[in-house]
mmCIF file of C-alpha atoms and ligand atoms in Angstrom:
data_model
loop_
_atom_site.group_PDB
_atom_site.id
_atom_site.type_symbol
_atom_site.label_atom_id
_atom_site.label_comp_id
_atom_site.label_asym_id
_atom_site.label_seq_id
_atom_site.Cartn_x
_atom_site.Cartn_y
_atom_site.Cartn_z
ATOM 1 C CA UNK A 1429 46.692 -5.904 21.868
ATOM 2 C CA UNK A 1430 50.167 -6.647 20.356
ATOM 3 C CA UNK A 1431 51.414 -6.176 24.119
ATOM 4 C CA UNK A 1432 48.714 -9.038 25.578
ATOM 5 C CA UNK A 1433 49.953 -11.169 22.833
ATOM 6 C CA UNK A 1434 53.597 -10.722 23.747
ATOM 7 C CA UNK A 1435 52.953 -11.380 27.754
ATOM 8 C CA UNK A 1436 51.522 -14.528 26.550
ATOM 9 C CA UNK A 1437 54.066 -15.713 24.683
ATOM 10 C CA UNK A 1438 56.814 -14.607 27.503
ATOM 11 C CA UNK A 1439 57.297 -16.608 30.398
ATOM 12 C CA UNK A 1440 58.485 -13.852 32.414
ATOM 13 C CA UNK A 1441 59.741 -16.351 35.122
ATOM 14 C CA UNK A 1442 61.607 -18.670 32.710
ATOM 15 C CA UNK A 1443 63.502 -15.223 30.786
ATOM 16 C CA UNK A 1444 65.788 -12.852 31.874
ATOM 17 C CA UNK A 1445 64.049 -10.254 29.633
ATOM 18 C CA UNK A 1446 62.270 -7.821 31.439
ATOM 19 C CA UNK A 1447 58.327 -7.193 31.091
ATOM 20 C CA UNK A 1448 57.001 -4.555 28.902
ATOM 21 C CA UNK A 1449 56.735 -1.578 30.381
ATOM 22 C CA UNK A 1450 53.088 -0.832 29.973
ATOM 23 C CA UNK A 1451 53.031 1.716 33.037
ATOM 24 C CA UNK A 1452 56.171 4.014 32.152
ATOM 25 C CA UNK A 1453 53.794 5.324 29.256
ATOM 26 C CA UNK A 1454 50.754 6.380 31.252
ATOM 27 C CA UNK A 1455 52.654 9.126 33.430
ATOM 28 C CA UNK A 1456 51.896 12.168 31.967
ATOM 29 C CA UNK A 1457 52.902 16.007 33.821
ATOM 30 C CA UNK A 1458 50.463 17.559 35.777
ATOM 31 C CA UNK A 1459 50.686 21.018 36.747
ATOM 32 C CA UNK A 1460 48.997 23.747 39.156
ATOM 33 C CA UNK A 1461 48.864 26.923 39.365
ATOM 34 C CA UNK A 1462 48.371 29.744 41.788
ATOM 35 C CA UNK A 1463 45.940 32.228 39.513
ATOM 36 C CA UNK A 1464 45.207 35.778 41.088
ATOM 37 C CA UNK A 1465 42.729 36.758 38.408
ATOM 38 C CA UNK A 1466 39.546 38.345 39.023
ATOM 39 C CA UNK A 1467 39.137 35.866 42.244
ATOM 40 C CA UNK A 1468 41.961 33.775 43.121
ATOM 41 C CA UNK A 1469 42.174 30.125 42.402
ATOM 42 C CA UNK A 1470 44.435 27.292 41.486
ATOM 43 C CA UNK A 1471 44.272 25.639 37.862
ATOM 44 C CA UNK A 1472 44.610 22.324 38.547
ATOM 45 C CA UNK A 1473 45.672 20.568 34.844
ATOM 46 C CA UNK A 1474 46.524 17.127 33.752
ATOM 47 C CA UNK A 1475 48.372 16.013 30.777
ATOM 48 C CA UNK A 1476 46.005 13.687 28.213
ATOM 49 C CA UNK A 1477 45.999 12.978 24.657
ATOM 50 C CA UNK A 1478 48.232 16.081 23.961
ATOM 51 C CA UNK A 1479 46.514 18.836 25.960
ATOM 52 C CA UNK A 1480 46.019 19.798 29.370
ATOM 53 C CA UNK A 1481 42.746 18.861 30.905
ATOM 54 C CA UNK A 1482 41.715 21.692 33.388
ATOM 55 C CA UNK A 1483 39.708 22.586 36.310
ATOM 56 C CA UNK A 1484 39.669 26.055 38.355
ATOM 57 C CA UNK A 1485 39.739 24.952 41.964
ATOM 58 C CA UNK A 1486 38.676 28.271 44.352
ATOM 59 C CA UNK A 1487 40.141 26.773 47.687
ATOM 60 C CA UNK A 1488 43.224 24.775 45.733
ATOM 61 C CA UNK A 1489 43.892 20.990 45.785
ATOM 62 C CA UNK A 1490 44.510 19.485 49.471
ATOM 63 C CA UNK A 1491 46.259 17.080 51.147
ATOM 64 C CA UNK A 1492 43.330 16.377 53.671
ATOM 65 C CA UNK A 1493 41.061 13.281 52.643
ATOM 66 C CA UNK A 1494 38.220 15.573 54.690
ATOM 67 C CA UNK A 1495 37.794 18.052 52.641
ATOM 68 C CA UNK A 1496 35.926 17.988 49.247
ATOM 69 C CA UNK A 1497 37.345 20.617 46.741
ATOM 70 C CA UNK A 1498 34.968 22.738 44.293
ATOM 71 C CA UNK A 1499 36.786 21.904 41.060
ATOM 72 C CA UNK A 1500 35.097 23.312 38.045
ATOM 73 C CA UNK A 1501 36.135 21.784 34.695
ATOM 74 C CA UNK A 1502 37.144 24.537 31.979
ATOM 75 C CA UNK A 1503 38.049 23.707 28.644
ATOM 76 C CA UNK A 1504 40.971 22.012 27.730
ATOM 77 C CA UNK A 1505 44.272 24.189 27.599
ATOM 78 C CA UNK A 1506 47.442 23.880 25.205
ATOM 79 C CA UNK A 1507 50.334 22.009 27.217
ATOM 80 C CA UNK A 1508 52.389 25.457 26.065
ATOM 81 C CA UNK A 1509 50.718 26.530 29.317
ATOM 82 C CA UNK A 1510 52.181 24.295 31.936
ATOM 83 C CA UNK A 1511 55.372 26.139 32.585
ATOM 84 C CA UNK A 1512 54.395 29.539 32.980
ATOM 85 C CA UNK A 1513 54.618 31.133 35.400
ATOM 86 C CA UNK A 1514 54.677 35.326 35.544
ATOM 87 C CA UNK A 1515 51.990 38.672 34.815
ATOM 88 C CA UNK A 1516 49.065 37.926 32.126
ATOM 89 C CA UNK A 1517 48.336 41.474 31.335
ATOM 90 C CA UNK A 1518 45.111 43.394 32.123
ATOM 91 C CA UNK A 1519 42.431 43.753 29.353
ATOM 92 C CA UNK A 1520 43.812 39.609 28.575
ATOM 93 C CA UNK A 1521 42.329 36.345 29.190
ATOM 94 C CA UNK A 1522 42.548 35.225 32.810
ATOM 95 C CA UNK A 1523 44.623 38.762 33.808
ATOM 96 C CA UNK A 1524 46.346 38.243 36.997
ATOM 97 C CA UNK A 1525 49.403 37.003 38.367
ATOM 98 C CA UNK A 1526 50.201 32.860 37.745
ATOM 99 C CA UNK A 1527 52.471 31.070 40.149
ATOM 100 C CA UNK A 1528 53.544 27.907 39.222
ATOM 101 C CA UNK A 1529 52.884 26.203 42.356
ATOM 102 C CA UNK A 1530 53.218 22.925 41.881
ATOM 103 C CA UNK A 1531 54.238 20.410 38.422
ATOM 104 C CA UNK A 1532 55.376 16.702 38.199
ATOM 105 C CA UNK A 1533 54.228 13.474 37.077
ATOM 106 C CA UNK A 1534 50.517 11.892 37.315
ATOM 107 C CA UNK A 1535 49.483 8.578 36.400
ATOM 108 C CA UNK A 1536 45.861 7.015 35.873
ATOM 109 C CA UNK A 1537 45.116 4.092 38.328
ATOM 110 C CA UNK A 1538 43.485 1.455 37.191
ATOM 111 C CA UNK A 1539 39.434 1.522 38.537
ATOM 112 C CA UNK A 1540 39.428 -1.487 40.009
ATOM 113 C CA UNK A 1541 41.494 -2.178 43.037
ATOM 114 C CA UNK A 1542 43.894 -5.339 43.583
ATOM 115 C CA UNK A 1543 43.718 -6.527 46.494
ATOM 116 C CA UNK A 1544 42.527 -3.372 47.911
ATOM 117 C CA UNK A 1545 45.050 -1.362 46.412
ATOM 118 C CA UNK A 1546 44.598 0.694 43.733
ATOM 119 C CA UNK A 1547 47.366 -0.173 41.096
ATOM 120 C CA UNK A 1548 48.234 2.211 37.795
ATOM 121 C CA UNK A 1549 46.287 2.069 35.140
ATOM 122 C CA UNK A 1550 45.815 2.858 31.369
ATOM 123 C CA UNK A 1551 45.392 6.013 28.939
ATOM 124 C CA UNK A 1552 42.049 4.503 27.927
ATOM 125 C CA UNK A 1553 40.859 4.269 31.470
ATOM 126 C CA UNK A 1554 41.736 7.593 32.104
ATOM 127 C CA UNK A 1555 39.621 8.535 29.154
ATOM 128 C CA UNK A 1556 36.738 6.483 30.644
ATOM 129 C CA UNK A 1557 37.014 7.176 33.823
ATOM 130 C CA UNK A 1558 36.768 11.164 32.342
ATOM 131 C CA UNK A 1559 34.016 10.205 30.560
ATOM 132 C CA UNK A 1560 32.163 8.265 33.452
ATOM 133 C CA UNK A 1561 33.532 11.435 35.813
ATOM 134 C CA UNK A 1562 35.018 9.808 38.274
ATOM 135 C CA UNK A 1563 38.934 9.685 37.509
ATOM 136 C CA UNK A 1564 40.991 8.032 39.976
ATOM 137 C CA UNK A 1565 44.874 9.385 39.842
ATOM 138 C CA UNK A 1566 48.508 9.192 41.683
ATOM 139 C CA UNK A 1567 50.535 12.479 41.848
ATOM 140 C CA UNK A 1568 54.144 12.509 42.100
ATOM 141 C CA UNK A 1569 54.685 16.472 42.471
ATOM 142 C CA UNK A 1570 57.055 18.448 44.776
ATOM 143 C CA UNK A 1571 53.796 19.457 46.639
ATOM 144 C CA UNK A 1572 51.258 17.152 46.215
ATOM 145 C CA UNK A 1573 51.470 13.090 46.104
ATOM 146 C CA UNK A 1574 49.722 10.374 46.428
ATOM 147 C CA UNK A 1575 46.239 9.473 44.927
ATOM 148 C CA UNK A 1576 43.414 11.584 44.417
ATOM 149 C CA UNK A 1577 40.180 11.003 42.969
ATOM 150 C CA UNK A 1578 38.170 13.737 40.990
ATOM 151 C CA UNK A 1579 34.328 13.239 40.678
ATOM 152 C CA UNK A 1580 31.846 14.913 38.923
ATOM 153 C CA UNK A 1581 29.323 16.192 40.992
ATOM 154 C CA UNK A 1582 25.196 14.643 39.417
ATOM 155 C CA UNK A 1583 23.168 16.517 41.296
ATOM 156 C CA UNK A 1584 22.368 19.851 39.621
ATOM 157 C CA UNK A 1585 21.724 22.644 42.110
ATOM 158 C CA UNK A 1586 20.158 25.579 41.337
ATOM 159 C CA UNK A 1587 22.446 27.794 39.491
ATOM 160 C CA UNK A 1588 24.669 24.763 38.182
ATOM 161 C CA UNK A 1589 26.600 24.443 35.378
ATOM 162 C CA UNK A 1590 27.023 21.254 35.132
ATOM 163 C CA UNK A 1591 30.801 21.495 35.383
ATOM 164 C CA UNK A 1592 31.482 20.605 38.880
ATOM 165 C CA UNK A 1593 33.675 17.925 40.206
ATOM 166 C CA UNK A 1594 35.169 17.573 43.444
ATOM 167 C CA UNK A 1595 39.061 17.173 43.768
ATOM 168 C CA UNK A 1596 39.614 14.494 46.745
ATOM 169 C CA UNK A 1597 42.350 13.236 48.563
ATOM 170 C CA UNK A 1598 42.424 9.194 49.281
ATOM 171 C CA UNK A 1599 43.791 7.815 52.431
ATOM 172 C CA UNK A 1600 47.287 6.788 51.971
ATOM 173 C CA UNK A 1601 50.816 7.436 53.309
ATOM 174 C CA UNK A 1602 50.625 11.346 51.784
ATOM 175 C CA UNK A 1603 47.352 12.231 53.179
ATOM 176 C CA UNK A 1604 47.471 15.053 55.736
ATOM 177 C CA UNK A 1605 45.105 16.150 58.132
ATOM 178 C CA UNK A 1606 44.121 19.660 58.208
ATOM 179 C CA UNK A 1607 46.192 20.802 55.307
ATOM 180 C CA UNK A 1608 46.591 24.476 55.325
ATOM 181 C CA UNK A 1609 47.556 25.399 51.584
ATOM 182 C CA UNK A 1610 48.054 29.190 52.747
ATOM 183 C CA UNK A 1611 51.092 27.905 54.164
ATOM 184 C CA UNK A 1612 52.140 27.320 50.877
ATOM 185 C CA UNK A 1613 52.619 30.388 49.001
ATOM 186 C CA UNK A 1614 55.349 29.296 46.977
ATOM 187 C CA UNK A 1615 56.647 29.085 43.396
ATOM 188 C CA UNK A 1616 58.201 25.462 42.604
ATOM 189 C CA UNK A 1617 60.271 27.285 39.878
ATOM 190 C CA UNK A 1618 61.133 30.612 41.308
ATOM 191 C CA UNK A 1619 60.561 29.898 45.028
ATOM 192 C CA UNK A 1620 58.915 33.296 44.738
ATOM 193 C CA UNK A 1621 55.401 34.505 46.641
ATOM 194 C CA UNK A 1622 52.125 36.002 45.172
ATOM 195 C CA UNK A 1623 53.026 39.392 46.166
ATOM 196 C CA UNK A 1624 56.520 38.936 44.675
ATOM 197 C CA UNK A 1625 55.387 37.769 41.048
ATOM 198 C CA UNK A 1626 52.902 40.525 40.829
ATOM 199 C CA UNK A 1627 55.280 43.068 41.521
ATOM 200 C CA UNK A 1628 58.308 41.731 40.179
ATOM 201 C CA UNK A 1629 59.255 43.910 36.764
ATOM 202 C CA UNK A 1630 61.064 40.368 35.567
ATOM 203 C CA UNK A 1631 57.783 38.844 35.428
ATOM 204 C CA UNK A 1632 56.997 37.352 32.116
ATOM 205 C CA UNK A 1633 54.171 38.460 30.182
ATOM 206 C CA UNK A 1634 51.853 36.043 28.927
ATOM 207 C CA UNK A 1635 50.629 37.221 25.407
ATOM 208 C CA UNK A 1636 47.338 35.467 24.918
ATOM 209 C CA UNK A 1637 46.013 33.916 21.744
ATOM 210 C CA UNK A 1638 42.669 33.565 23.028
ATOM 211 C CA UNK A 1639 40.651 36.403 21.037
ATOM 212 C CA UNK A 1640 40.615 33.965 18.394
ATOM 213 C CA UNK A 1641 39.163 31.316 20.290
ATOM 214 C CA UNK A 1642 36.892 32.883 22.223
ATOM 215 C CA UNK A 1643 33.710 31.540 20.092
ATOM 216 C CA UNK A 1644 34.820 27.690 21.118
ATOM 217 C CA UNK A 1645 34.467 28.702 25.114
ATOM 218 C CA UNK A 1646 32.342 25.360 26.584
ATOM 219 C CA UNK A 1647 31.553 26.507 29.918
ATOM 220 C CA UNK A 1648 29.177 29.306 29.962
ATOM 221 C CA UNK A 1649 30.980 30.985 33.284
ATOM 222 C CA UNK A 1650 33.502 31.418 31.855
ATOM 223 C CA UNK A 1651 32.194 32.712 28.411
ATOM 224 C CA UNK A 1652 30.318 35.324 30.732
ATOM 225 C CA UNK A 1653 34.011 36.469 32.525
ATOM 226 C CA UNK A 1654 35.789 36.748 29.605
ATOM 227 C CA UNK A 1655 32.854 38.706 27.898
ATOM 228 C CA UNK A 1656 32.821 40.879 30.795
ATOM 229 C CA UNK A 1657 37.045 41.536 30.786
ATOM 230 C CA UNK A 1658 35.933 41.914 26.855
ATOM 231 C CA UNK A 1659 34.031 44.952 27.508
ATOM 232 C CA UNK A 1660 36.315 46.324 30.311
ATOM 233 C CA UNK A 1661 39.104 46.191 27.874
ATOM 234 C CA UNK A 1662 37.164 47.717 25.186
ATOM 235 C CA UNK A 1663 36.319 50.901 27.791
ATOM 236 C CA UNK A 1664 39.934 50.697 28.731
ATOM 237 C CA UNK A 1665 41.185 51.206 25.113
ATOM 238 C CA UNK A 1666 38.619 53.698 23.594
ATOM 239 C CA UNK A 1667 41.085 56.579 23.863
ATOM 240 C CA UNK A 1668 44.331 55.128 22.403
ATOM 241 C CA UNK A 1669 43.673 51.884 20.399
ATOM 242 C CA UNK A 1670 45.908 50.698 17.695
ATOM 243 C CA UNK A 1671 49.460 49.019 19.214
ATOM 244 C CA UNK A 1672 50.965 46.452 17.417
ATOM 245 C CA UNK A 1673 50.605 43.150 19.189
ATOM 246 C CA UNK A 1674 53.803 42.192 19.353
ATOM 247 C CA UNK A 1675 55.599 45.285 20.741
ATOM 248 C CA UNK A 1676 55.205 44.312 24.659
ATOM 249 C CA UNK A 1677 57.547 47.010 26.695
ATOM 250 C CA UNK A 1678 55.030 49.842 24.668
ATOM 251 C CA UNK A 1679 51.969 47.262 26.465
ATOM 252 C CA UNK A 1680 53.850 47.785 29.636
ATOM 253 C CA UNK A 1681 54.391 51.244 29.725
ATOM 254 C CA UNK A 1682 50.631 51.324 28.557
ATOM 255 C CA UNK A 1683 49.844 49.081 31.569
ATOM 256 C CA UNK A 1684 51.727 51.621 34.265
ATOM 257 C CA UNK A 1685 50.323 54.418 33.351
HETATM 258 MN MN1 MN B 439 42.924 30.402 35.981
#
């Protein structure tokens, strides 16, 4: 409000003083990562209002306008996530190897086109176009760039959980036909493969807060995986049970043998 009221006041052409920068404030990071859990898939996550906004995406984001990505929305993670990269230990949330495979900068565009163009937009029409599920974005990452459009798929099929959007490429000067994200096995931070981060003894270990949170879980898929790593881990620690949280090379060893 306070800025409309100042751009009408200005004559930008008649002053030497620049314009307010209204779209330095809507870039926000984005982050994805390469998540060998129980089946692989990339979490794709934006940066809103102070916590990541997330979707598992089986195949991973692509360049390729042709091809519609599964993206299911899971609930919202804590931006302490978006640099990690490393081992999250068995019997945890999400166990598996995380690569960070791609981070930067994202920006909302604005939902209706000038001139044909889309141009950037606001915070608050990123939070409607969330809410209307059909968010319209530009990436600036070391892997993926350009705009992108994730829509929430209506139509319930059998089976649905109602948390399905499709991740989608627009046609612009990044778009690449027949992107093959296999060829991309690659850590942005470690340049490091799959194979290497699971096996690599420098590997950080993610020590998950989760238990606690566990009741809040939205999505019911993903209420029934972590129930069902729940009970694994329960099996898996009936013979030797109390370790004190916080003492991780004794969770290693645990882990290796
Ligand atoms: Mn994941």
């Amino acid at each position: 409000m306070a800025l409309e009221e100042y751009k009408r006041k200005r004559r930008f052409e008649e002053t030497p003083e620049p314009p307010p920068k209204v779209q330095k404030k809507t870039e926000h990071r984005f982050v994805v990562q390469k998540h060998d859990a129980t089946r692989l898939h990339y979490d794709f996550r934006l940066e809103l209002d102070g916590v990541l906004k997330s979707w598992a995406v089986p195949k991973g984001p692509s360049l390729d306008p042709e091809d519609k990505r599964l993206a299911m929305e899971v609930e919202d993670h804590p931006v302490s996530y978006h640099d990690f990269e490393g081992i999250i230990p068995e019997g945890n949330y999400g166990a598996g190897s995380v690569m960070l495979w791609d981070v930067g900068t994202w920006q909302p565009l604005s939902p209706v086109p000038e001139n044909g163009k889309y141009v950037p937009g606001t915070d608050e029409e990123a939070r409607h176009m969330l809410a209307k599920g059909d968010l319209k974005f530009r990436l600036e990452g070391k892997k993926l760039k350009g705009d992108f459009a994730l829509i929430k798929m209506r139509g319930r099929r059998p089976g649905s959980k109602g948390n399905e959007w499709l991740l989608i490429k627009k046609h612009d000067d990044h778009a690449e036909q027949g992107y093959d994200i296999d060829q991309f096995d690659q850590s942005v931070l470690t340049k490091r493969n799959m194979a290497e981060i699971a096996g690599d003894e420098r590997s950080a270990e993610w020590r998950s807060s989760r238990p606690a949170a566990r009741g809040k879980l939205k999505a019911a898929w993903l209420a029934d995986a972590v129930a069902r790593m729940d009970k694994k881990k329960a099996a898996a620690s009936v013979p030797k049970k109390a370790s004190p949280q916080k003492d991780t090379s004794a969770q290693k060893k645990k882990q290796k043998s």
